[in-house]
Structure formats: C-alpha cells, structure tokens
Coordinates of C-alpha atoms in Angstrom, one line a residue:
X1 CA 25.7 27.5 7.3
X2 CA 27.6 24.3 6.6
X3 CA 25.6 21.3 6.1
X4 CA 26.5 17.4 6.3
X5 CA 28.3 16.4 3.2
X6 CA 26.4 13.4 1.6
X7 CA 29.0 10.0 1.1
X8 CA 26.3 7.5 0.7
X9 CA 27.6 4.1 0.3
X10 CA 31.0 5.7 0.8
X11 CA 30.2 6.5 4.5
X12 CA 31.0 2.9 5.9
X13 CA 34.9 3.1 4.3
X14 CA 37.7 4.0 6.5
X15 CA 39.9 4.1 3.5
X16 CA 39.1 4.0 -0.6
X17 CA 41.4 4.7 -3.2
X18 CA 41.1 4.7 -7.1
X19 CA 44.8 2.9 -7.9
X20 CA 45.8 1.2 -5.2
X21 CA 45.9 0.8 -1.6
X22 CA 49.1 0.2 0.4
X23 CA 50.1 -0.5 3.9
X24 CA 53.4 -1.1 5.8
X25 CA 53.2 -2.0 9.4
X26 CA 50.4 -3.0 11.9
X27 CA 47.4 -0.3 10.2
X28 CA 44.1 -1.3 11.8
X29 CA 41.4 -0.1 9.8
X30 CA 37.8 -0.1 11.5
X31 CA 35.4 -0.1 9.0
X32 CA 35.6 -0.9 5.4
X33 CA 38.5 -0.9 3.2
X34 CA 38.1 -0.2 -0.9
X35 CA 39.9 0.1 -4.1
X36 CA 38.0 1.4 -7.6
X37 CA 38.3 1.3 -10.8
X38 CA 41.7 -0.5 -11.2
X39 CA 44.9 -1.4 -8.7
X40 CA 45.1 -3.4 -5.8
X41 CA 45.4 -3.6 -2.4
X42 CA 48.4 -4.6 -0.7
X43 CA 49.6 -4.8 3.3
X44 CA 46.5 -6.8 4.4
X45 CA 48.2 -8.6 6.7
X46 CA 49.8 -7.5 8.2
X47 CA 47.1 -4.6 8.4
X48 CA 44.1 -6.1 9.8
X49 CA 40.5 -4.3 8.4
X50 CA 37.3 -4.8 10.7
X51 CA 34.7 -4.3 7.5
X52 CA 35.0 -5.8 4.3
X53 CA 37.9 -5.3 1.9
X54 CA 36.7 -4.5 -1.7
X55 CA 39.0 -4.6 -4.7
X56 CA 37.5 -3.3 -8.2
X57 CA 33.6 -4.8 -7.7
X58 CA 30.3 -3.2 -7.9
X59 CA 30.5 -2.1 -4.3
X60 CA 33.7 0.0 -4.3
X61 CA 32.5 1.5 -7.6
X62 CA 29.2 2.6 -5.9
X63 CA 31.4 4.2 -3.4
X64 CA 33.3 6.0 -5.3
X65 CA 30.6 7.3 -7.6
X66 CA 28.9 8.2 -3.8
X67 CA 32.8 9.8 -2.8
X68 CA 32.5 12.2 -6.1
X69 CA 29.0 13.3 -5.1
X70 CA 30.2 14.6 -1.9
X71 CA 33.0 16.0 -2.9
X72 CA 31.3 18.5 -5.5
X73 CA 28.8 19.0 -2.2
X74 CA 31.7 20.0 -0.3
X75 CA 33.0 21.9 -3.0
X76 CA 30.4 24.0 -3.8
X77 CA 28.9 24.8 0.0
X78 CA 29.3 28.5 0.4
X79 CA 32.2 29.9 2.5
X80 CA 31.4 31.0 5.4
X81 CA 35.0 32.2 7.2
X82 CA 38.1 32.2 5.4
X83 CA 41.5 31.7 8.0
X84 CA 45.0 31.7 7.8
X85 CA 46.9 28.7 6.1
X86 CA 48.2 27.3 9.8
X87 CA 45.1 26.1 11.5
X88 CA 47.3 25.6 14.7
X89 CA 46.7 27.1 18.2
X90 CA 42.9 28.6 17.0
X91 CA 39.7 27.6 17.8
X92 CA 37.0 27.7 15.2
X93 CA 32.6 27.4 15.3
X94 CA 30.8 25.6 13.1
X95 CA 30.7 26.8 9.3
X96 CA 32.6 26.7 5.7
X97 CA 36.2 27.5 6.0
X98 CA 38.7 28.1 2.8
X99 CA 42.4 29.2 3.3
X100 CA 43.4 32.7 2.0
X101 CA 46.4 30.5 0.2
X102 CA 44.6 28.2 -1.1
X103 CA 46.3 25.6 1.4
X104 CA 46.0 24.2 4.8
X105 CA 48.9 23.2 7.3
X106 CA 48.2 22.2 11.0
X107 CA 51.3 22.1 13.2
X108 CA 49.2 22.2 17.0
X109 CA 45.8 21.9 18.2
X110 CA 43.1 23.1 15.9
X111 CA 39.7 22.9 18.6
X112 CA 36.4 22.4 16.6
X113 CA 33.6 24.3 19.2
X114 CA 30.0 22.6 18.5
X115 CA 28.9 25.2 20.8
X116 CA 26.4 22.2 22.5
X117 CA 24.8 21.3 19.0
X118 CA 26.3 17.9 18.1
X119 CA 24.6 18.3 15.0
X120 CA 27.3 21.0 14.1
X121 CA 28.7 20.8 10.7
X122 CA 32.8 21.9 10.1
X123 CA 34.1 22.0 6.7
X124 CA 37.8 22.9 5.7
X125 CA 38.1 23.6 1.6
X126 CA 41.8 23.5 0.0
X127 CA 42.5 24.6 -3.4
X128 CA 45.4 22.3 -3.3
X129 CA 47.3 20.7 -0.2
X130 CA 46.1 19.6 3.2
X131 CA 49.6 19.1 5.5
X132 CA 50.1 17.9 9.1
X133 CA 53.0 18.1 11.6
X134 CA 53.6 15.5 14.1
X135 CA 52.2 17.5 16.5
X136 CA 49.0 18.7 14.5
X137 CA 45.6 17.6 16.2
X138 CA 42.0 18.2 16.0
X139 CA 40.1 19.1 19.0
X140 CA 36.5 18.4 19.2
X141 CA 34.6 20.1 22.4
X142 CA 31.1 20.5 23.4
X143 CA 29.3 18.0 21.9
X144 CA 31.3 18.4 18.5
X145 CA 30.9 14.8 16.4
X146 CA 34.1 13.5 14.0
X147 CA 31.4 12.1 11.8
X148 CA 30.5 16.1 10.7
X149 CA 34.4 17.2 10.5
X150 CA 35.0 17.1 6.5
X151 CA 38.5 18.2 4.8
X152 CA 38.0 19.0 1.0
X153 CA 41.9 18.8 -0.4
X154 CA 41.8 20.3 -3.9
X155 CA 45.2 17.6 -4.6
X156 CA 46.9 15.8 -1.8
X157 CA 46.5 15.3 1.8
X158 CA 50.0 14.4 4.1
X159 CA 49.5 13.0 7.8
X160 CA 52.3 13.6 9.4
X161 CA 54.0 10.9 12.0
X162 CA 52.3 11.0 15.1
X163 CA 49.5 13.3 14.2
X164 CA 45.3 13.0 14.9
X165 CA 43.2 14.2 12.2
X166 CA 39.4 14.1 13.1
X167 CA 37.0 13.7 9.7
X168 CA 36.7 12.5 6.7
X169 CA 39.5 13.6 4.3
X170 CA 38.2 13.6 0.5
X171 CA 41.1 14.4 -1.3
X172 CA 40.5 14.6 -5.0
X173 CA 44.1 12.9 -5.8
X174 CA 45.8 11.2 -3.1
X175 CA 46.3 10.5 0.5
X176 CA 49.1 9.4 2.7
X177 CA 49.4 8.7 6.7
X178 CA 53.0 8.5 7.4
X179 CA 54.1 6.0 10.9
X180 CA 51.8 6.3 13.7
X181 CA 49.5 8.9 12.2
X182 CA 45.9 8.6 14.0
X183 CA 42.8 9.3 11.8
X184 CA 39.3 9.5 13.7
X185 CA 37.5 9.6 10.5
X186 CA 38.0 8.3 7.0
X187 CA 40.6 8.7 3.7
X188 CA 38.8 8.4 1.0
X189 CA 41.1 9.6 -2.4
X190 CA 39.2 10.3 -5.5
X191 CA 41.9 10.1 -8.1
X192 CA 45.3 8.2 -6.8
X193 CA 46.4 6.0 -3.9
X194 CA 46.0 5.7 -0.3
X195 CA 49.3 5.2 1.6
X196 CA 49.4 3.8 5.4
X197 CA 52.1 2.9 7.6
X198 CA 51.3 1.8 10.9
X199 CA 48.1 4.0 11.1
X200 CA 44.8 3.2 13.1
X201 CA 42.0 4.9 11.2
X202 CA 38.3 4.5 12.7
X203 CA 35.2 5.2 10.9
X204 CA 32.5 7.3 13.3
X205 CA 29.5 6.2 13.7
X206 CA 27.5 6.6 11.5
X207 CA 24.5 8.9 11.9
X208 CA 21.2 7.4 12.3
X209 CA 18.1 9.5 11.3
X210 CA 14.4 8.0 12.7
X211 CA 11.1 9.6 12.2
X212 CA 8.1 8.4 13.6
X213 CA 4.7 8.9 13.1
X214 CA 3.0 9.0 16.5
X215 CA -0.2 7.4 17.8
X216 CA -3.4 9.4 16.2
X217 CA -5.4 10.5 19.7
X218 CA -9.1 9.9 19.1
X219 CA -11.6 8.7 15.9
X220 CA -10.4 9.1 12.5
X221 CA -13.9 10.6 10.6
X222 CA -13.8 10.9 7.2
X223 CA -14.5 14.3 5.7
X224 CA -12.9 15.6 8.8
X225 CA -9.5 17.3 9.8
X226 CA -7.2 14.8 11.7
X227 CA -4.7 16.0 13.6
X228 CA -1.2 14.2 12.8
X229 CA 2.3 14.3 14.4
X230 CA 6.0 12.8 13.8
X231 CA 8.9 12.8 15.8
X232 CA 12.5 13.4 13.8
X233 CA 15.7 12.6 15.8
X234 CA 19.1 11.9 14.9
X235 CA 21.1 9.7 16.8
X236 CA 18.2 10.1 19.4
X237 CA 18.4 13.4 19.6
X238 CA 15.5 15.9 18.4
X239 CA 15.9 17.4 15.4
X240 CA 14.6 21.1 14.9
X241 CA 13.6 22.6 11.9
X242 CA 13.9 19.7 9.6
X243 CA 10.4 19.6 7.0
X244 CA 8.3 16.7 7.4
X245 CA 5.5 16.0 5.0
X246 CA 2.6 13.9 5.8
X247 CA 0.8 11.4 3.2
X248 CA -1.9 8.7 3.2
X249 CA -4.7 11.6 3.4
X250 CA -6.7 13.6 0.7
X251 CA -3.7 16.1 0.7
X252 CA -0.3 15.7 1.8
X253 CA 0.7 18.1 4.0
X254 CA 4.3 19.8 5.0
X255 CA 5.2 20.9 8.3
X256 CA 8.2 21.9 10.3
X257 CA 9.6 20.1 13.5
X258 CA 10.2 22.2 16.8
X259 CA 12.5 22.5 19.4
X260 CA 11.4 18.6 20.6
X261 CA 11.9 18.1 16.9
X262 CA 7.9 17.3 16.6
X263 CA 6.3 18.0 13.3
X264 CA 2.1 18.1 13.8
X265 CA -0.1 18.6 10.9
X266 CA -3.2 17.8 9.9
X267 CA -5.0 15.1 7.4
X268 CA -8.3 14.7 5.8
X269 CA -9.5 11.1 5.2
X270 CA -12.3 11.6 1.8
X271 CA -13.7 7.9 2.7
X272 CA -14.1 5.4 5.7
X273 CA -11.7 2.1 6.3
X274 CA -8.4 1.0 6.6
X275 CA -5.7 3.6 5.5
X276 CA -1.9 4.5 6.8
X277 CA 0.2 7.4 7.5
X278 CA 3.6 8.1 6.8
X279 CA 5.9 10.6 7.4
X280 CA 8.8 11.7 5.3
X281 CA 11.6 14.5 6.3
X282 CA 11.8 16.5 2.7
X283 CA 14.8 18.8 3.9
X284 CA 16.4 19.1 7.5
X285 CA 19.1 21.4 8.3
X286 CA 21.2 18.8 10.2
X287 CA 24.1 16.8 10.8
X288 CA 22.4 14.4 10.1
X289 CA 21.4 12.7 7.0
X290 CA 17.7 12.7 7.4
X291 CA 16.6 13.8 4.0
X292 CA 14.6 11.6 2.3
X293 CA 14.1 9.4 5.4
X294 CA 11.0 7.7 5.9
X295 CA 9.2 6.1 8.6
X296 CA 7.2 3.3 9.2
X297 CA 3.6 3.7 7.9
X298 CA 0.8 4.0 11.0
X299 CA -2.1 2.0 10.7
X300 CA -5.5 3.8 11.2
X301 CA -9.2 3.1 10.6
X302 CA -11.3 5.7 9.2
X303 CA -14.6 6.1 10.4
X304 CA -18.1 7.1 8.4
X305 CA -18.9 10.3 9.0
X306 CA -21.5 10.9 12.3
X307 CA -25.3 10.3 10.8
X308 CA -27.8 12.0 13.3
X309 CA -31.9 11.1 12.6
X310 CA -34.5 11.9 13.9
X311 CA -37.8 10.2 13.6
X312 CA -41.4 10.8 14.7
X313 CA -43.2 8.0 16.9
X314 CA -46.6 7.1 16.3
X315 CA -49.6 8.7 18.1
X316 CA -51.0 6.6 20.5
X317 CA -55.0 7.1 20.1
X318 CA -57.3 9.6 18.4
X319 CA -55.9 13.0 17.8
X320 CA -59.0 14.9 18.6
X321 CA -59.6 18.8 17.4
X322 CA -59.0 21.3 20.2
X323 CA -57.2 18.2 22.8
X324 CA -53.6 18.5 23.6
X325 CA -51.9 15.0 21.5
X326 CA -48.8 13.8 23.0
X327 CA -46.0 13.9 20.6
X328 CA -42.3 12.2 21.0
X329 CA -39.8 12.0 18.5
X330 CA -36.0 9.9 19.2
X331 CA -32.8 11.5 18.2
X332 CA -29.6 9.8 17.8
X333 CA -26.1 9.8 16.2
X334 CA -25.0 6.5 14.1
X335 CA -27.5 4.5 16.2
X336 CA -26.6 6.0 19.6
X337 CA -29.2 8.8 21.5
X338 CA -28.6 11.8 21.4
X339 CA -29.0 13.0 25.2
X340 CA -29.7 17.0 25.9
X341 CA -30.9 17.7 22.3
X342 CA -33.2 20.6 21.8
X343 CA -36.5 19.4 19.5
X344 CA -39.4 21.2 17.9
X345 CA -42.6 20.0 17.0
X346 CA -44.5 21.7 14.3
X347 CA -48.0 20.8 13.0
X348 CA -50.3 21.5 15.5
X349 CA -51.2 25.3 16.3
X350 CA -48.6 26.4 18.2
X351 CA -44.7 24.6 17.7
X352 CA -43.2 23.7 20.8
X353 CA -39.4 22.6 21.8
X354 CA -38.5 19.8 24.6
X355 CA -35.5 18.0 25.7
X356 CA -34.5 14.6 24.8
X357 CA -33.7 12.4 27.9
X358 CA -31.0 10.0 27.9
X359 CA -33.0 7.2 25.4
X360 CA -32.6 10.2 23.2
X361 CA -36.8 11.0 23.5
X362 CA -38.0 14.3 23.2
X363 CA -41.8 14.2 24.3
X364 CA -44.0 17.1 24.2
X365 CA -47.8 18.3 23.2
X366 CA -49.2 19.7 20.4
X367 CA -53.2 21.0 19.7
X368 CA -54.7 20.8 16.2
X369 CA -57.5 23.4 15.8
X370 CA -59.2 21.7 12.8
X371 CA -60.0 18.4 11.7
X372 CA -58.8 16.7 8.6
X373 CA -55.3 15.5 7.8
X374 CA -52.2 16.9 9.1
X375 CA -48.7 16.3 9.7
X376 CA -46.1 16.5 12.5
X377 CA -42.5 17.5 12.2
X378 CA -39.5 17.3 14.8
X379 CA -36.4 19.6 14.3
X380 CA -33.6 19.6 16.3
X381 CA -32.6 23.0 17.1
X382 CA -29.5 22.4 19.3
X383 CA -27.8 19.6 20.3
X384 CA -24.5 19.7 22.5
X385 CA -22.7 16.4 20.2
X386 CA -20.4 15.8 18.1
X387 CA -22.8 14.8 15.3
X388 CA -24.3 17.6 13.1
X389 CA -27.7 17.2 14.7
X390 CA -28.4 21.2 14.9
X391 CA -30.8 21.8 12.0
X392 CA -31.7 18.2 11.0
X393 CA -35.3 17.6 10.7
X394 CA -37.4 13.9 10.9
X395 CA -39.4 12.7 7.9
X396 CA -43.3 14.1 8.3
X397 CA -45.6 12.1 10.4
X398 CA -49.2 12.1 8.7
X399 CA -52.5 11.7 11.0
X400 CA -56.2 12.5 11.3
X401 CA -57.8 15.0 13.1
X402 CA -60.9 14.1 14.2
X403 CA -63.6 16.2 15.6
X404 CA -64.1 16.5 19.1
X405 CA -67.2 14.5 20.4
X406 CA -69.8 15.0 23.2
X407 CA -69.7 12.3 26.7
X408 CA -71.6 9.8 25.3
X409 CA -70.5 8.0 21.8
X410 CA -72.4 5.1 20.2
X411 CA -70.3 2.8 17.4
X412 CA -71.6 1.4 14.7
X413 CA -72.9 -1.9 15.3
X414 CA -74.5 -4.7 13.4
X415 CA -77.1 -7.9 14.0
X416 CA -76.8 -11.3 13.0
X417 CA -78.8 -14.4 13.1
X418 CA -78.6 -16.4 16.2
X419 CA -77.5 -19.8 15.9
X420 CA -77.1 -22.5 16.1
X421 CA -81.1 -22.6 18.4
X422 CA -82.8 -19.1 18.1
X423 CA -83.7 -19.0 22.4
X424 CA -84.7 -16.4 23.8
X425 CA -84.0 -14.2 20.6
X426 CA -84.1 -14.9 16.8
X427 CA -81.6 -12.2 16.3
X428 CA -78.4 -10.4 18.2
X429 CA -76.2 -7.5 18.1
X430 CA -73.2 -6.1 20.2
X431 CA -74.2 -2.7 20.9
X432 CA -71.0 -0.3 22.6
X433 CA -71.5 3.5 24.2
X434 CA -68.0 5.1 25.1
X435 CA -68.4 8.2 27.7
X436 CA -65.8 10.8 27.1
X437 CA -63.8 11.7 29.3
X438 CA -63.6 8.1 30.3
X439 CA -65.4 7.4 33.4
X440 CA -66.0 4.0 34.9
X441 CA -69.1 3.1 36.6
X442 CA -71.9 4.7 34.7
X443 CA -75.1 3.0 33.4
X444 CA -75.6 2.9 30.4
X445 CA -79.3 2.0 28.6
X446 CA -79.8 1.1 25.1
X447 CA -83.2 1.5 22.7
X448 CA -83.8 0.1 19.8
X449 CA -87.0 0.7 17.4
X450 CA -87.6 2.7 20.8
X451 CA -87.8 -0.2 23.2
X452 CA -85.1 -0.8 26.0
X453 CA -83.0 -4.0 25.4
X454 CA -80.4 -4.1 28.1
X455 CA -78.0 -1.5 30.6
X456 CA -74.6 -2.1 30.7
X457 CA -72.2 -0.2 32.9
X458 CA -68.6 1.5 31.7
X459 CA -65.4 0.1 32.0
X460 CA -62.1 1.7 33.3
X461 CA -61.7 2.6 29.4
X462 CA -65.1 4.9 29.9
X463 CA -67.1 1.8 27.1
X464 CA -69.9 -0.1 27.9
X465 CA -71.0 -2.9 25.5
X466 CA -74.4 -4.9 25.7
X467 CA -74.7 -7.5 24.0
X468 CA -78.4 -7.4 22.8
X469 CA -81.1 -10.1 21.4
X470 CA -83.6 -8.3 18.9
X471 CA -86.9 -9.2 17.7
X472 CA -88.1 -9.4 13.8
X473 CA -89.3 -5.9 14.0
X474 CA -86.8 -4.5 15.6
X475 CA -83.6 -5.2 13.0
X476 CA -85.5 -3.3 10.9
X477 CA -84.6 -0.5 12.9
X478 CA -81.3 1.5 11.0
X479 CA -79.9 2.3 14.3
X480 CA -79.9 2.3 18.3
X481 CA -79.7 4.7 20.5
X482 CA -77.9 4.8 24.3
X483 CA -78.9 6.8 27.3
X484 CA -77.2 8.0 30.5
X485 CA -76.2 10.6 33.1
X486 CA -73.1 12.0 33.2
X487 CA -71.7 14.7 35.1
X488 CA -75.8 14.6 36.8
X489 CA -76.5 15.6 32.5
X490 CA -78.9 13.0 30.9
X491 CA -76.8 12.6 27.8
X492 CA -77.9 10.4 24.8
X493 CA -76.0 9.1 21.4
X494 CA -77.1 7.4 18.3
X495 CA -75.3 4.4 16.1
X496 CA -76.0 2.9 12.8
X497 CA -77.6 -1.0 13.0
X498 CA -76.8 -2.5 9.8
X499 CA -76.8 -6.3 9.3
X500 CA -73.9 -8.1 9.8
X501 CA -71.7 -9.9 6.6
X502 CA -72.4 -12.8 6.8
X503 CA -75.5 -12.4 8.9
X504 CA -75.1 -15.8 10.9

C-alpha cells in the first residue's frame, strides 16, 4: 500500500531547484519558490511567485535536505503494480507503480480513482525519464487529492506545451515545463535546474493532521482506571487505523482509532492533583502526515482515592447484663453517608446487621450476658457505593457491663454539717432511690439508724431524692435504707452514708 511521501519543509515549494531557476513568460507560481546550494533565480518578473522566493539561505537548504528525504521514501516504497510506459487512456487505483521500461510517457488522460478515500496515496517510479505530450493529463476522480499524486523521475522530467500534470514531480536531476504547461502540484529537482515558460504551477493544500484528546466523562481517582479518548482527522476527516498513544498517566498506553477515527484507552493516575493528557499519533496509515502529531494537553484533576469509615457512637446510659443496649454506628465515604449500607454489630451475644438510613446511621440492639468490660464492633457487610465500604470495619468501642439490679436502687450518699445556723438539724444529707423500670409517682420512705426521716415521690426518670436533716446519733449510721411498693411488692434498698469532703 502506498503511503504519503514525507517533503517536510519542502511541501510549501511550488518549485526548487539545486542550480538555478529560470522563467520566460508570465509563470505564476503559487506557493514558494527556491534555489539551493548555488545558482540563481531569474524571470521574476515577469513571473510573479505568491510565497516567498529563496536563493541559497538556510531555508531552501532545509528544503532540499527535506526533498532528498522524500525522494529515497518514494524510492524505496514497495511496488505494488507495474504498467506499460504510456500512461494514456488507463485508469489506475491507489498503490506503487514502476514502468516495465524503466520510463514513463503520458500522451492522453491518465484517471487517478481514490475509490471515495481522499486519503488515497498514487505513486509513479521512473528509473529514468518522466515525458508529457500536449495533450497528456491527470485525472483525479472520487475524492482523489493532487497533494497525494507523487512522480519519482530517476533523471529528468519534460512537460510538454499545453499539458496538466497533477503532483509533486521529484526529479533527481532536472525539470522543465515547456509554454503553457499546467502543474497542479509542485517541481521540485534534486540535482539540476527548473525551467518554466509561461507555466502556472499551484501548490495543494497542504494536509492538516489534528488530534484531540476529548473531555474525560466523570471523576479522575487515583489508583483507578480512567477511561481516555482522542479524535484523529485529517483535513477534517476521520482517520482510521492510525496508533495513538496516550501519556500523562502511570503507563502510557497505545491504541488504534476506528472507523470515526476515535482512539479510547485507558489511564491510571498513581496520586491525586493537577495532571494533563496528551495524545500522540505514533504511525497512521494515511494521506496524511499525522505521524508524530501531537495535541494539545487536557487538563484534569485527580482525585484521592474514596475513604469509607465507620465509627461507633457512644452508648447513651448503663449497659445493663441481660437488657437489649441500643447500638448505632455512621458510615460514610470521604465525609459523605453512606445510605443503604449493610452493618453488623458484634460484642454482645448474638451479632446483628441493620441498614444505614440516609445520615448514613445504622442503629440496632445488642444483649451482653455477663458483666465486666466489653467491646462493640460495626462491619459493613455490603454497601451499594462506589467507595470500598464492603468489609471495612470501625475502631472497637469499649464499655461496662453492669449487673442488672432489682426496682428499687439506693446511691451512695453523704452528710455534711449544716451551716451557716444548725435549725431544725445539726446535720444533712441528700438521700436518692431510683425504681427500675422507671416509674413516676411512687413514694418512696427513707430510714436511717432505723428511724424514718422523710418520703419523697419518683420523678418521670423513676428517682426520688430527699433531702434529709440527721441527728448526732444518726451520722453514725454507715448507711440508709429506702422503702416502697412497686408493682403492689414492698421492695427495699440500701446505700452507704459516709461523711461528706469537706463536711460543711
């Protein structure tokens, strides 16, 4: 398969010649016109050039070190056809043609089919001499481009008067366009002189190669696969097959475009903040010269990695042996809940699993048969997010278990002296009985040294507190005692009665 023929800086020349340039009559050359290393150019005016005329500086030398490169490309491309010297009257497909006499000669139309790919390459090799009558022509149909026609003339190439030659002629000696000869394309001599004579010769346009990196849909996480995509076109057309590799990731990764000439591969970011993409077209089978092109790097932000906690919530009162304890534990994913998460509790007797709601919460129950220190753990066990929550467990929540009492508690309680004048009583304590469950409402009488010193009644809270005045002989008690009925049960409980620090 024939494949565009590299000129580099040599592509924007209509004509460039190693000795010398020469013109006679009203040439219009559109594009740029060159001579390198030594001669001159001469005819201009009257020949009029629309580029920039260059005689023996650093830019006509570039070009012609650019020509050479192309021609050995040209040169050495593989043969793919090889046709009869006269080119005339036949009608060729893209590929690599030689000439079984090591010449070519075009006296008629020679049609150039791009069979609808206007990225269709034609290219004509000549061991020696490239000829035209005045009534040779080139042909170009369905969608064929002048700017991937390319004659290889082993010496010289003749345009004869009148004729239209479509490509780039790269002759490795001379060149010469007798009166009136058309050139939709560009003479470009390696080793001699260009010769014109009232010729116009017009450089195509050139072919412009874009790839862009598209728009990255969703978060960029690092340690995760991003997907990442680049459009290739030529001259605004897609361009399929071509390799595209992708860089700014861990790993640079190579893929091919398709039919919409879209290449989509996939990056992985190894930390979070600013980075770029860029896409670069490492080989493409095309007309056009997209090798090497680059595009514009794509701004992205990398994201940390999702971070999913759990953490226990304090126990709100006593955890009692043999009571069910509410537990709750909140789940979320870099700082946001987790909603729907499965949780277990472990700790208690039996582990049990609950939902989170949408503040994240899981709240469930657990029962501790024994009293003493324990801990509680929540797991989550599945969780329908993109965080890694399934499997991550919360830091252990340490409580006490404390045994489980009878209805009526006493507290400790102390006595003090009663300032700052001793009436009715030298002495007082607070004295408090909690009834469990809590019940409000019910009596409550307390003793001390035997002898009732007040009833209070329980609160909403299930406590009653009396706050008592004792005699001499009754701090000398070591504790109190409180009476009542619960449930229609006389029920009674003891406290320590200690003097208070200070004891005024």
């Amino acid at each position: 398969m024939a494949t565009l023929v590299p000129l580099g800086t040599a592509s924007t020349y209509g004509v460039l010649a190693n000795t010398a340039v020469t013109n006679t009559g009203l040439t219009v050359v559109n594009g740029d016109l060159g001579v390198s290393p030594a001669g001159a150019v001469s005819g201009f005016p009257p020949g009029t050039v629309t580029g920039t005329i260059h005689v023996n500086d650093a830019a006509a030398a570039q070009a012609q070190t650019d020509l050479l490169a192309g021609y050995l490309n040209a040169l050495l491309q593989p043969v793919t056809g090889t046709v009869a010297t006269e080119l005339g009257g036949t009608t060729l497909a893209p590929g690599v043609y030689n000439s079984a006499s090591g010449t070519f000669s075009l006296n008629g139309t020679l049609t150039l089919d791009a069979q609808g790919n206007p990225n269709a390459v034609f290219i004509f090799k000549t061991a020696t001499t490239l000829i035209t009558g005045a009534t040779g022509n080139v042909n170009l149909i369905n969608q064929a481009q002048s700017g991937n026609v390319f004659w290889q003339v082993g010496s010289s190439a003749t345009l004869g008067a009148g004729s239209t030659i479509r490509g780039s002629i790269l002759a490795f000696t001379s060149i010469t366009a007798t009166t009136g000869a058309i050139v939709d394309g560009r003479l470009l001599a390696l080793g001699a002189a260009v010769t014109l004579d009232t010729n116009t010769v017009t450089v195509p346009a050139l072919s412009t190669c874009s790839v862009v990196v598209q728009p990255v849909a969703g978060p960029v996480v690092a340690g995760q696969p991003t997907s990442v995509s680049a459009v290739v076109t030529c001259n605004g057309l897609p361009v399929p097959g071509a390799s595209v590799t992708f860089t700014g990731g861990a790993v640079p990764v190579t893929a091919t475009t398709n039919l919409a000439g879209v290449a989509t591969g996939s990056l992985t970011f190894n930390s979070a903040g600013p980075a770029t993409i860029t896409a670069t077209v490492t080989a493409a089978g095309t007309g056009c010269a997209c090798t090497g092109v680059v595009s514009a790097p794509l701004p992205i932000t990398v994201t940390p990695q999702p971070s999913c906690q759990v953490v226990v919530q304090p126990v709100a009162g006593p955890v009692v042996v043999g009571q069910p304890t509410s537990v709750s534990a909140v789940v979320t994913c870099n700082g946001l809940p987790v909603v729907g998460g499965s949780v277990t509790f472990t700790g208690g007797a039996v582990p049990v699993t609950v939902t989170t709601n949408l503040a994240g919460v899981a709240t469930g129950s657990l029962t501790f048969n024994s009293a003493g220190p324990a801990t509680i753990t929540a797991t989550v066990t599945a969780a329908g997010t993109g965080c890694a929550c399934t499997g991550v467990a919360s830091a252990p929540l340490t409580i006490t278990v404390v045994q489980q009492t009878g209805p009526l508690s006493a507290s400790p309680a102390c006595w003090r002296v009663n300032l700052p004048i001793p009436v009715p009583h030298l002495f007082v304590a607070t004295l408090t009985a909690t009834v469990t469950p809590a019940q409000a409402g019910v009596p409550v009488t307390f003793f001390v040294s035997g002898l009732p010193v007040g009833t209070a009644v329980t609160n909403a809270a299930g406590v009653a507190t009396l706050n008592a005045g004792l005699s001499i002989l009754q701090i000398s008690a070591s504790s109190y005692t409180a009476t009542a009925t619960v449930g229609g049960v006389p029920v009674q409980a003891t406290g320590t009665l200690r003097p208070c620090f200070p004891p005024v």
